[in-house]
């Protein structure tokens, strides 16, 4: 068996699953179908196939999330390629292919979105084995999902009906309902899953043939990379200059080397709340409920509760309750959720991008209460982590440690605080918070001042390289 | 014009409007239709009719709410009769009648539920004027609402069709839809609003005739009252011994003196979320939204938001979002909300009874964050108010003042704290918190300990007489 090089694409922003998924912490980083996050589940699915470490292409903003989530499940140290801007899949896979070749070999790339559900991981791996000889021989293999319903939300791949890897006849756009039904009846049509298997060199050859501009941009972006530990920063200007295009448009629809392997692997792209309802375990009434949900006279509903959600007399409804936003949507109208996100973005509201609990490389903070002239945050600092040395012009801070150990720098003093101890940081004082212990540090911060925005911060030193 | 004695009945628990209305802070104390609470609006409606102060019959648990809400709108000092237990309207009105007579006169009582909406206060007062001569002459007058729809949720009063006060033919139970339609078509049927006008003596006479047991219990309950400032505590055992019965069953359906005045006053009992939607101002899509609501492709819905609520593609839906519970209900199934409350009560969950923000005579506290071994509360103390002198066995408390002035007693020390100052109350320390200022005191309390229940409290002195 060949040693495939897994390439995990983590560039999505997942706004169709708002408010659980938000730009700063999207779908692939959430445990939407099981205890693992989607990214973690994607890696676990691939890991038995290969001794190679993952190669991840991710949004620069998500770099600490990718690194930490893979570390938490014991993945081998990943190479995490940071996209300075989203340019769709063709350029992303191109830089992954170039970097995969940089050790001098020409591995077979297994390209996978990191935010899909695959219920039958064994069948998935068997499919990769079955597709490998064709990929080694130079084909660009795509995995086509055998359709179970006349789905209008996906593109289709048409091929001669049959088993095993065979030639793609054509790629077709998302069909209307009648066409989708005809595809299902006729056979030989498969859902385009966005998963691929091909040699790095073959993808780059075909990309060079059809879109030399994208290949050139990818080469330029890789020519001046800036390694930063496990992160690999691309040349910002060069990558940004690439056209934004999908691998389907740029290569797969044009190349003579496109092959498809029809598969039954329990695939779902979880591209909407209704799709998540479909893949979730349902009770006898068709309800899939997470958290503290009381349902009376309710059917075929999905509910996600942080606090308590009570449903009364509703059918085919999606209810998603988070710390700072609640979505209530008809299951057949969930595609309109993006209109809500668009409106929030237009109004520059934080709920479009951030969760109330905001993740940082050192831990997280959660604004649990806000009032006139004050704000209360719950702050978590990871073992060994440290916030920047900083000061504020317009707010004082009271810190009460509720768990773990804090090392506090306050002007020229350095001291430790334990659970149930507190301190005070006056306006203007240079201060730093560190967790010198082996357990999570948790503290309550009460901010007091006439302006409490996150931008009132002067950073003097930051181990995470932030200005 | 006679000087009517307003009797405001405030005994309801309003669970049909859960989660906004809860046992400890029900419907009549909420500003559901305008800036005033329902109780305040009821008093404002009555006030121009009479120089007499309100006589309120209320649940003992709500005494501070009643007193404060009436004080806030400048009502003359009310007499607030405290029911030790709910016994429905016949006994409640009996004790009100007995107390109203105690000054030696025999006033005409205007008996009003304190949780109804009356849109046309002028028409209401005109109706009271119109009914007064009959009441003075000895009739027990009820105000019958001219029906606008074949409502099945109300009882009806049948009378000879016509204007002005006239004789009741009979009281009829809540009808089925066909019967309600017939009532509407035939005319002469009116909704039973639960509002009455009669002399105290006449009600007591008729009650004594038909239910001497209830009258006897009411007399016994009033024979040993315990005045406590504006509050009048009834004899607990005597009142509890009364049968629980409505004035309709006990008296109105039986007495020959029952009269009805048909009225058009914009009345609504706000007996369900759909009723509240009906009386709320609606936009062009039939939506009535309060707070931060974003609606896409949504019609005829009611939404109440504390945070952000987004509605997508829904019709005829009720969404009520509070600090600790969210209700999502089909508008034609809102009567099933009581099943949710019943289940919460059976599971002894606080959301059945309490809001997250809990009101106390001295102010309120709100548990804004809870974690392992700690809890964060926002505490508000009214000007001049004081918490009890107390101590805790299993928790320490950190206090950070964020607004106003606190006077802190800690063992033998007494000191003042201003905004942005803090202190620490160790486990076991006797302490008291007071607001010596003229403005609201607001502070953040961080509790730390292995048990944080409200019952870990030893009270040494309490100005509100709590043990």
mmCIF file with all atom_site columns, N, CA and C in Angstrom, chain A residues 423-454:
data_model
loop_
_atom_site.group_PDB
_atom_site.id
_atom_site.type_symbol
_atom_site.label_atom_id
_atom_site.label_alt_id
_atom_site.label_comp_id
_atom_site.label_asym_id
_atom_site.label_entity_id
_atom_site.label_seq_id
_atom_site.pdbx_PDB_ins_code
_atom_site.Cartn_x
_atom_site.Cartn_y
_atom_site.Cartn_z
_atom_site.occupancy
_atom_site.B_iso_or_equiv
_atom_site.pdbx_formal_charge
_atom_site.auth_seq_id
_atom_site.auth_comp_id
_atom_site.auth_asym_id
_atom_site.auth_atom_id
_atom_site.pdbx_PDB_model_num
ATOM 1  N N  . UNK A 1 423 ? -6.524  40.231 43.325 1.00 0.00 ? 423 UNK A N  1
ATOM 2  C CA . UNK A 1 423 ? -5.640  41.398 43.247 1.00 0.00 ? 423 UNK A CA 1
ATOM 3  C C  . UNK A 1 423 ? -6.305  42.472 42.397 1.00 0.00 ? 423 UNK A C  1
ATOM 4  N N  . UNK A 1 424 ? -5.622  43.609 42.303 1.00 0.00 ? 424 UNK A N  1
ATOM 5  C CA . UNK A 1 424 ? -6.180  44.783 41.632 1.00 0.00 ? 424 UNK A CA 1
ATOM 6  C C  . UNK A 1 424 ? -5.126  45.376 40.709 1.00 0.00 ? 424 UNK A C  1
ATOM 7  N N  . UNK A 1 425 ? -5.504  45.646 39.482 1.00 0.00 ? 425 UNK A N  1
ATOM 8  C CA . UNK A 1 425 ? -4.599  46.253 38.499 1.00 0.00 ? 425 UNK A CA 1
ATOM 9  C C  . UNK A 1 425 ? -5.123  47.658 38.212 1.00 0.00 ? 425 UNK A C  1
ATOM 10 N N  . UNK A 1 426 ? -4.436  48.688 38.736 1.00 0.00 ? 426 UNK A N  1
ATOM 11 C CA . UNK A 1 426 ? -4.954  50.049 38.512 1.00 0.00 ? 426 UNK A CA 1
ATOM 12 C C  . UNK A 1 426 ? -4.828  50.461 37.041 1.00 0.00 ? 426 UNK A C  1
ATOM 13 N N  . UNK A 1 427 ? -5.567  51.483 36.674 1.00 0.00 ? 427 UNK A N  1
ATOM 14 C CA . UNK A 1 427 ? -5.446  52.053 35.326 1.00 0.00 ? 427 UNK A CA 1
ATOM 15 C C  . UNK A 1 427 ? -3.984  52.401 35.080 1.00 0.00 ? 427 UNK A C  1
ATOM 16 N N  . UNK A 1 428 ? -3.479  52.025 33.906 1.00 0.00 ? 428 UNK A N  1
ATOM 17 C CA . UNK A 1 428 ? -2.122  52.390 33.516 1.00 0.00 ? 428 UNK A CA 1
ATOM 18 C C  . UNK A 1 428 ? -1.037  51.445 33.989 1.00 0.00 ? 428 UNK A C  1
ATOM 19 N N  . UNK A 1 429 ? -1.334  50.549 34.917 1.00 0.00 ? 429 UNK A N  1
ATOM 20 C CA . UNK A 1 429 ? -0.283  49.649 35.426 1.00 0.00 ? 429 UNK A CA 1
ATOM 21 C C  . UNK A 1 429 ? 0.087   48.621 34.363 1.00 0.00 ? 429 UNK A C  1
ATOM 22 N N  . UNK A 1 430 ? 1.396   48.413 34.172 1.00 0.00 ? 430 UNK A N  1
ATOM 23 C CA . UNK A 1 430 ? 1.862   47.345 33.284 1.00 0.00 ? 430 UNK A CA 1
ATOM 24 C C  . UNK A 1 430 ? 1.637   46.029 33.995 1.00 0.00 ? 430 UNK A C  1
ATOM 25 N N  . UNK A 1 431 ? 0.985   45.110 33.313 1.00 0.00 ? 431 UNK A N  1
ATOM 26 C CA . UNK A 1 431 ? 0.693   43.852 33.998 1.00 0.00 ? 431 UNK A CA 1
ATOM 27 C C  . UNK A 1 431 ? 0.741   42.678 33.035 1.00 0.00 ? 431 UNK A C  1
ATOM 28 N N  . UNK A 1 432 ? 0.929   41.516 33.624 1.00 0.00 ? 432 UNK A N  1
ATOM 29 C CA . UNK A 1 432 ? 0.925   40.287 32.844 1.00 0.00 ? 432 UNK A CA 1
ATOM 30 C C  . UNK A 1 432 ? 0.309   39.192 33.704 1.00 0.00 ? 432 UNK A C  1
ATOM 31 N N  . UNK A 1 433 ? -0.421  38.295 33.032 1.00 0.00 ? 433 UNK A N  1
ATOM 32 C CA . UNK A 1 433 ? -1.028  37.156 33.709 1.00 0.00 ? 433 UNK A CA 1
ATOM 33 C C  . UNK A 1 433 ? -0.440  35.889 33.111 1.00 0.00 ? 433 UNK A C  1
ATOM 34 N N  . UNK A 1 434 ? 0.043   35.000 33.980 1.00 0.00 ? 434 UNK A N  1
ATOM 35 C CA . UNK A 1 434 ? 0.618   33.732 33.514 1.00 0.00 ? 434 UNK A CA 1
ATOM 36 C C  . UNK A 1 434 ? 0.038   32.598 34.331 1.00 0.00 ? 434 UNK A C  1
ATOM 37 N N  . UNK A 1 435 ? 0.055   31.417 33.729 1.00 0.00 ? 435 UNK A N  1
ATOM 38 C CA . UNK A 1 435 ? -0.329  30.211 34.448 1.00 0.00 ? 435 UNK A CA 1
ATOM 39 C C  . UNK A 1 435 ? 0.914   29.343 34.611 1.00 0.00 ? 435 UNK A C  1
ATOM 40 N N  . UNK A 1 436 ? 1.545   29.370 35.791 1.00 0.00 ? 436 UNK A N  1
ATOM 41 C CA . UNK A 1 436 ? 2.775   28.602 35.984 1.00 0.00 ? 436 UNK A CA 1
ATOM 42 C C  . UNK A 1 436 ? 2.484   27.143 36.337 1.00 0.00 ? 436 UNK A C  1
ATOM 43 N N  . UNK A 1 437 ? 1.210   26.788 36.491 1.00 0.00 ? 437 UNK A N  1
ATOM 44 C CA . UNK A 1 437 ? 0.855   25.451 36.984 1.00 0.00 ? 437 UNK A CA 1
ATOM 45 C C  . UNK A 1 437 ? 0.649   24.435 35.884 1.00 0.00 ? 437 UNK A C  1
ATOM 46 N N  . UNK A 1 438 ? 0.202   23.244 36.300 1.00 0.00 ? 438 UNK A N  1
ATOM 47 C CA . UNK A 1 438 ? -0.054  22.155 35.351 1.00 0.00 ? 438 UNK A CA 1
ATOM 48 C C  . UNK A 1 438 ? -1.533  22.006 35.045 1.00 0.00 ? 438 UNK A C  1
ATOM 49 N N  . UNK A 1 439 ? -2.373  22.783 35.729 1.00 0.00 ? 439 UNK A N  1
ATOM 50 C CA . UNK A 1 439 ? -3.814  22.716 35.488 1.00 0.00 ? 439 UNK A CA 1
ATOM 51 C C  . UNK A 1 439 ? -4.287  24.048 34.911 1.00 0.00 ? 439 UNK A C  1
ATOM 52 N N  . UNK A 1 440 ? -5.487  24.030 34.388 1.00 0.00 ? 440 UNK A N  1
ATOM 53 C CA . UNK A 1 440 ? -6.069  25.249 33.863 1.00 0.00 ? 440 UNK A CA 1
ATOM 54 C C  . UNK A 1 440 ? -6.168  26.294 34.991 1.00 0.00 ? 440 UNK A C  1
ATOM 55 N N  . UNK A 1 441 ? -5.856  27.532 34.648 1.00 0.00 ? 441 UNK A N  1
ATOM 56 C CA . UNK A 1 441 ? -6.102  28.657 35.556 1.00 0.00 ? 441 UNK A CA 1
ATOM 57 C C  . UNK A 1 441 ? -7.412  29.309 35.129 1.00 0.00 ? 441 UNK A C  1
ATOM 58 N N  . UNK A 1 442 ? -8.258  29.548 36.107 1.00 0.00 ? 442 UNK A N  1
ATOM 59 C CA . UNK A 1 442 ? -9.526  30.200 35.795 1.00 0.00 ? 442 UNK A CA 1
ATOM 60 C C  . UNK A 1 442 ? -9.663  31.381 36.741 1.00 0.00 ? 442 UNK A C  1
ATOM 61 N N  . UNK A 1 443 ? -10.021 32.535 36.202 1.00 0.00 ? 443 UNK A N  1
ATOM 62 C CA . UNK A 1 443 ? -10.225 33.677 37.091 1.00 0.00 ? 443 UNK A CA 1
ATOM 63 C C  . UNK A 1 443 ? -11.356 34.543 36.598 1.00 0.00 ? 443 UNK A C  1
ATOM 64 N N  . UNK A 1 444 ? -11.906 35.285 37.526 1.00 0.00 ? 444 UNK A N  1
ATOM 65 C CA . UNK A 1 444 ? -12.949 36.259 37.208 1.00 0.00 ? 444 UNK A CA 1
ATOM 66 C C  . UNK A 1 444 ? -12.297 37.628 37.194 1.00 0.00 ? 444 UNK A C  1
ATOM 67 N N  . UNK A 1 445 ? -12.503 38.334 36.090 1.00 0.00 ? 445 UNK A N  1
ATOM 68 C CA . UNK A 1 445 ? -11.972 39.682 35.969 1.00 0.00 ? 445 UNK A CA 1
ATOM 69 C C  . UNK A 1 445 ? -13.151 40.651 35.972 1.00 0.00 ? 445 UNK A C  1
ATOM 70 N N  . UNK A 1 446 ? -13.103 41.610 36.874 1.00 0.00 ? 446 UNK A N  1
ATOM 71 C CA . UNK A 1 446 ? -14.107 42.673 36.865 1.00 0.00 ? 446 UNK A CA 1
ATOM 72 C C  . UNK A 1 446 ? -13.410 43.927 36.371 1.00 0.00 ? 446 UNK A C  1
ATOM 73 N N  . UNK A 1 447 ? -13.810 44.380 35.183 1.00 0.00 ? 447 UNK A N  1
ATOM 74 C CA . UNK A 1 447 ? -13.238 45.599 34.621 1.00 0.00 ? 447 UNK A CA 1
ATOM 75 C C  . UNK A 1 447 ? -14.096 46.781 35.024 1.00 0.00 ? 447 UNK A C  1
ATOM 76 N N  . UNK A 1 448 ? -13.427 47.888 35.304 1.00 0.00 ? 448 UNK A N  1
ATOM 77 C CA . UNK A 1 448 ? -14.141 49.072 35.746 1.00 0.00 ? 448 UNK A CA 1
ATOM 78 C C  . UNK A 1 448 ? -13.546 50.267 35.026 1.00 0.00 ? 448 UNK A C  1
ATOM 79 N N  . UNK A 1 449 ? -14.351 51.039 34.341 1.00 0.00 ? 449 UNK A N  1
ATOM 80 C CA . UNK A 1 449 ? -13.818 52.191 33.632 1.00 0.00 ? 449 UNK A CA 1
ATOM 81 C C  . UNK A 1 449 ? -14.859 52.799 32.730 1.00 0.00 ? 449 UNK A C  1
ATOM 82 N N  . UNK A 1 450 ? -14.497 53.917 32.100 1.00 0.00 ? 450 UNK A N  1
ATOM 83 C CA . UNK A 1 450 ? -15.488 54.606 31.259 1.00 0.00 ? 450 UNK A CA 1
ATOM 84 C C  . UNK A 1 450 ? -15.477 54.077 29.833 1.00 0.00 ? 450 UNK A C  1
ATOM 85 N N  . UNK A 1 451 ? -14.456 53.267 29.472 1.00 0.00 ? 451 UNK A N  1
ATOM 86 C CA . UNK A 1 451 ? -14.415 52.640 28.148 1.00 0.00 ? 451 UNK A CA 1
ATOM 87 C C  . UNK A 1 451 ? -13.814 51.254 28.306 1.00 0.00 ? 451 UNK A C  1
ATOM 88 N N  . UNK A 1 452 ? -14.504 50.240 27.801 1.00 0.00 ? 452 UNK A N  1
ATOM 89 C CA . UNK A 1 452 ? -14.095 48.862 28.082 1.00 0.00 ? 452 UNK A CA 1
ATOM 90 C C  . UNK A 1 452 ? -13.842 48.061 26.809 1.00 0.00 ? 452 UNK A C  1
ATOM 91 N N  . UNK A 1 453 ? -13.586 48.736 25.686 1.00 0.00 ? 453 UNK A N  1
ATOM 92 C CA . UNK A 1 453 ? -13.346 48.027 24.423 1.00 0.00 ? 453 UNK A CA 1
ATOM 93 C C  . UNK A 1 453 ? -12.048 47.234 24.441 1.00 0.00 ? 453 UNK A C  1
ATOM 94 N N  . UNK A 1 454 ? -12.030 46.146 23.632 1.00 0.00 ? 454 UNK A N  1
ATOM 95 C CA . UNK A 1 454 ? -10.836 45.300 23.543 1.00 0.00 ? 454 UNK A CA 1
ATOM 96 C C  . UNK A 1 454 ? -9.643  46.083 22.981 1.00 0.00 ? 454 UNK A C  1
#
